């Protein structure tokens, strides 16, 4: 095994984060204390939403949000096959059935038209609005231009609930952690109760009003989040700078399609995912990079082709755009401390890898 010289990701932590976490260790409050509340308040203010409920990770945040908008046994939930598996798993854990909608090839997202087409084809179109939960676990800090409001808004403001995640590779990290955000007080209240074993705020330790879980965020994680959030503009700007370097370094490679933002979006960079032209053996390119000490990953493998979703009847060919894209994508090393020299190194090794693996 070649030693990895350039890893896929790495958190960006400063002395301020260390101090903030040590501060918690000097108090008796390691859970259910003031830091979680502080993190929630700052987070909600940053996104411009009313309620933020901190949880133990993004996956359990999705579980709570789905339950709070009414997903239960038998509920069909329209979702994307081109995502991290937690999106679909949270639907399954809530008792629902993921119903995949193919993505659109430029943004790699499910579109409103795509969803409308599936509803018209498979369901009785209804006048009532369906609740929307956004898996925003990869897009903290991104903005959309709202035609309605004529302003840039966070995608949290476009859904009934949105769920963020703070694993160490995300834009901001708490180690493990997540956040449900919503403008709806009832959704927020239900998430607060269910993250805490079904207890209502201020009620006794053994008073449970319904089903609940232990999905609480601890105080150390929240402290890390508070400190990271204070640096959020710097953290996002550093990511954007690395993305810009990649963009320039890869521009001369016609075999590589670089990520592009739609005109109505401002990207908050999470990963840097390229697409190879058809006819290049993607997995061999990844192996070539690995041999050069550069970590890279297919991103994402299609969710509907994982064993537990195939078991529901999904097959190759069901979602051609997602499958075509998924067969050609590579996530390159992407983190704030990546230097310009390292980006150039990745770009030249990638170039070699591509020319060595063009199918005859
Ligand atoms: C990171 C991520 C999650 C949640 O991840 P956790 O590890 O549970 O915090 C969910 N969905 C997507 C798309 C993600 O990238």
PDB file of C-alpha atoms in Angstrom, residues 29-143:
ATOM      1  CA  UNK A  29     -22.418  20.272  32.238  1.00  0.00           C
ATOM      2  CA  UNK A  30     -21.428  17.672  29.677  1.00  0.00           C
ATOM      3  CA  UNK A  31     -24.944  17.156  28.360  1.00  0.00           C
ATOM      4  CA  UNK A  32     -28.214  19.125  28.385  1.00  0.00           C
ATOM      5  CA  UNK A  33     -26.430  22.352  29.323  1.00  0.00           C
ATOM      6  CA  UNK A  34     -26.138  25.881  27.952  1.00  0.00           C
ATOM      7  CA  UNK A  35     -23.794  25.220  24.986  1.00  0.00           C
ATOM      8  CA  UNK A  36     -26.357  23.283  22.982  1.00  0.00           C
ATOM      9  CA  UNK A  37     -28.816  26.164  23.387  1.00  0.00           C
ATOM     10  CA  UNK A  38     -26.152  28.698  22.414  1.00  0.00           C
ATOM     11  CA  UNK A  39     -25.206  26.697  19.317  1.00  0.00           C
ATOM     12  CA  UNK A  40     -28.862  26.329  18.320  1.00  0.00           C
ATOM     13  CA  UNK A  41     -29.508  30.057  18.675  1.00  0.00           C
ATOM     14  CA  UNK A  42     -26.457  31.103  16.681  1.00  0.00           C
ATOM     15  CA  UNK A  43     -27.198  28.511  14.011  1.00  0.00           C
ATOM     16  CA  UNK A  44     -30.816  29.624  13.588  1.00  0.00           C
ATOM     17  CA  UNK A  45     -29.734  33.269  13.397  1.00  0.00           C
ATOM     18  CA  UNK A  46     -27.077  32.509  10.777  1.00  0.00           C
ATOM     19  CA  UNK A  47     -29.603  30.740   8.535  1.00  0.00           C
ATOM     20  CA  UNK A  48     -32.456  33.127   9.205  1.00  0.00           C
ATOM     21  CA  UNK A  49     -34.813  30.439  10.490  1.00  0.00           C
ATOM     22  CA  UNK A  50     -36.899  30.444  13.666  1.00  0.00           C
ATOM     23  CA  UNK A  51     -36.018  27.085  15.197  1.00  0.00           C
ATOM     24  CA  UNK A  52     -32.898  24.932  15.332  1.00  0.00           C
ATOM     25  CA  UNK A  53     -32.793  21.623  17.205  1.00  0.00           C
ATOM     26  CA  UNK A  54     -29.340  20.111  17.735  1.00  0.00           C
ATOM     27  CA  UNK A  55     -29.039  16.342  17.475  1.00  0.00           C
ATOM     28  CA  UNK A  56     -26.388  13.632  17.713  1.00  0.00           C
ATOM     29  CA  UNK A  57     -25.781  13.362  13.944  1.00  0.00           C
ATOM     30  CA  UNK A  58     -27.372  14.172  10.614  1.00  0.00           C
ATOM     31  CA  UNK A  59     -28.936  10.746  10.139  1.00  0.00           C
ATOM     32  CA  UNK A  60     -30.975  10.893  13.333  1.00  0.00           C
ATOM     33  CA  UNK A  61     -31.878  14.502  12.469  1.00  0.00           C
ATOM     34  CA  UNK A  62     -33.382  13.223   9.199  1.00  0.00           C
ATOM     35  CA  UNK A  63     -35.240  10.533  11.130  1.00  0.00           C
ATOM     36  CA  UNK A  64     -36.778  13.114  13.495  1.00  0.00           C
ATOM     37  CA  UNK A  65     -37.628  15.580  10.720  1.00  0.00           C
ATOM     38  CA  UNK A  66     -39.336  12.893   8.634  1.00  0.00           C
ATOM     39  CA  UNK A  67     -41.378  11.719  11.623  1.00  0.00           C
ATOM     40  CA  UNK A  68     -42.286  15.308  12.458  1.00  0.00           C
ATOM     41  CA  UNK A  69     -43.768  15.949   8.991  1.00  0.00           C
ATOM     42  CA  UNK A  70     -45.810  12.767   9.230  1.00  0.00           C
ATOM     43  CA  UNK A  71     -43.716   9.986   7.702  1.00  0.00           C
ATOM     44  CA  UNK A  72     -44.660   6.677   9.315  1.00  0.00           C
ATOM     45  CA  UNK A  73     -45.294   3.048   8.385  1.00  0.00           C
ATOM     46  CA  UNK A  74     -46.137   2.809   4.701  1.00  0.00           C
ATOM     47  CA  UNK A  75     -45.547   6.458   3.784  1.00  0.00           C
ATOM     48  CA  UNK A  76     -43.995   6.827   0.352  1.00  0.00           C
ATOM     49  CA  UNK A  77     -41.268   9.466   0.253  1.00  0.00           C
ATOM     50  CA  UNK A  78     -39.994  10.836  -3.049  1.00  0.00           C
ATOM     51  CA  UNK A  79     -36.231  11.194  -2.918  1.00  0.00           C
ATOM     52  CA  UNK A  80     -33.024  11.068  -4.926  1.00  0.00           C
ATOM     53  CA  UNK A  81     -30.969   7.972  -5.731  1.00  0.00           C
ATOM     54  CA  UNK A  82     -27.860  10.182  -6.006  1.00  0.00           C
ATOM     55  CA  UNK A  83     -27.075  10.971  -2.372  1.00  0.00           C
ATOM     56  CA  UNK A  84     -25.380   9.589   0.688  1.00  0.00           C
ATOM     57  CA  UNK A  85     -27.223   6.473   1.827  1.00  0.00           C
ATOM     58  CA  UNK A  86     -28.413   8.130   5.071  1.00  0.00           C
ATOM     59  CA  UNK A  87     -31.119  10.002   3.128  1.00  0.00           C
ATOM     60  CA  UNK A  88     -32.825   6.740   2.168  1.00  0.00           C
ATOM     61  CA  UNK A  89     -31.992   4.948   5.415  1.00  0.00           C
ATOM     62  CA  UNK A  90     -33.725   7.618   7.493  1.00  0.00           C
ATOM     63  CA  UNK A  91     -36.880   7.101   5.401  1.00  0.00           C
ATOM     64  CA  UNK A  92     -36.647   3.335   5.968  1.00  0.00           C
ATOM     65  CA  UNK A  93     -36.077   3.696   9.721  1.00  0.00           C
ATOM     66  CA  UNK A  94     -39.130   5.969   9.942  1.00  0.00           C
ATOM     67  CA  UNK A  95     -41.128   3.122   8.362  1.00  0.00           C
ATOM     68  CA  UNK A  96     -41.446   4.836   4.991  1.00  0.00           C
ATOM     69  CA  UNK A  97     -40.616   3.636   1.507  1.00  0.00           C
ATOM     70  CA  UNK A  98     -38.095   5.583  -0.580  1.00  0.00           C
ATOM     71  CA  UNK A  99     -39.535   6.241  -4.042  1.00  0.00           C
ATOM     72  CA  UNK A 100     -36.643   7.447  -6.158  1.00  0.00           C
ATOM     73  CA  UNK A 101     -36.878  10.160  -8.774  1.00  0.00           C
ATOM     74  CA  UNK A 102     -34.059  10.400 -11.319  1.00  0.00           C
ATOM     75  CA  UNK A 103     -31.782  13.417 -11.169  1.00  0.00           C
ATOM     76  CA  UNK A 104     -31.118  16.144 -13.706  1.00  0.00           C
ATOM     77  CA  UNK A 105     -27.657  15.925 -15.283  1.00  0.00           C
ATOM     78  CA  UNK A 106     -26.326  19.410 -14.650  1.00  0.00           C
ATOM     79  CA  UNK A 107     -27.114  20.159 -11.008  1.00  0.00           C
ATOM     80  CA  UNK A 108     -27.289  16.435 -10.116  1.00  0.00           C
ATOM     81  CA  UNK A 109     -30.407  17.179  -8.096  1.00  0.00           C
ATOM     82  CA  UNK A 110     -33.977  16.031  -8.310  1.00  0.00           C
ATOM     83  CA  UNK A 111     -35.987  18.854  -9.875  1.00  0.00           C
ATOM     84  CA  UNK A 112     -39.527  20.060  -9.142  1.00  0.00           C
ATOM     85  CA  UNK A 113     -40.493  19.009 -12.684  1.00  0.00           C
ATOM     86  CA  UNK A 114     -39.050  15.530 -12.116  1.00  0.00           C
ATOM     87  CA  UNK A 115     -41.060  15.171  -8.928  1.00  0.00           C
ATOM     88  CA  UNK A 116     -44.219  16.514 -10.583  1.00  0.00           C
ATOM     89  CA  UNK A 117     -43.839  14.020 -13.444  1.00  0.00           C
ATOM     90  CA  UNK A 118     -43.577  11.067 -11.053  1.00  0.00           C
ATOM     91  CA  UNK A 119     -46.557  12.286  -9.026  1.00  0.00           C
ATOM     92  CA  UNK A 120     -48.641  12.679 -12.185  1.00  0.00           C
ATOM     93  CA  UNK A 121     -47.604   9.234 -13.449  1.00  0.00           C
ATOM     94  CA  UNK A 122     -47.838   7.146 -10.292  1.00  0.00           C
ATOM     95  CA  UNK A 123     -50.158   9.012  -7.962  1.00  0.00           C
ATOM     96  CA  UNK A 124     -53.381  10.960  -8.163  1.00  0.00           C
ATOM     97  CA  UNK A 125     -52.156  14.538  -8.448  1.00  0.00           C
ATOM     98  CA  UNK A 126     -53.382  16.380  -5.443  1.00  0.00           C
ATOM     99  CA  UNK A 127     -54.024  20.047  -4.894  1.00  0.00           C
ATOM    100  CA  UNK A 128     -52.693  19.889  -1.348  1.00  0.00           C
ATOM    101  CA  UNK A 129     -49.020  20.596  -0.862  1.00  0.00           C
ATOM    102  CA  UNK A 130     -46.780  17.763   0.250  1.00  0.00           C
ATOM    103  CA  UNK A 131     -44.342  18.431   3.083  1.00  0.00           C
ATOM    104  CA  UNK A 132     -40.717  18.866   2.072  1.00  0.00           C
ATOM    105  CA  UNK A 133     -37.700  17.807   4.119  1.00  0.00           C
ATOM    106  CA  UNK A 134     -34.361  18.913   2.720  1.00  0.00           C
ATOM    107  CA  UNK A 135     -31.291  16.804   3.356  1.00  0.00           C
ATOM    108  CA  UNK A 136     -28.967  19.817   3.570  1.00  0.00           C
ATOM    109  CA  UNK A 137     -26.221  17.793   5.251  1.00  0.00           C
ATOM    110  CA  UNK A 138     -23.757  18.809   2.526  1.00  0.00           C
ATOM    111  CA  UNK A 139     -24.816  22.353   1.833  1.00  0.00           C
ATOM    112  CA  UNK A 140     -24.388  24.432   4.960  1.00  0.00           C
ATOM    113  CA  UNK A 141     -23.924  28.038   3.876  1.00  0.00           C
ATOM    114  CA  UNK A 142     -25.292  27.669   0.339  1.00  0.00           C
ATOM    115  CA  UNK A 143     -27.789  30.219  -0.957  1.00  0.00           C
TER     116      UNK A 143
END
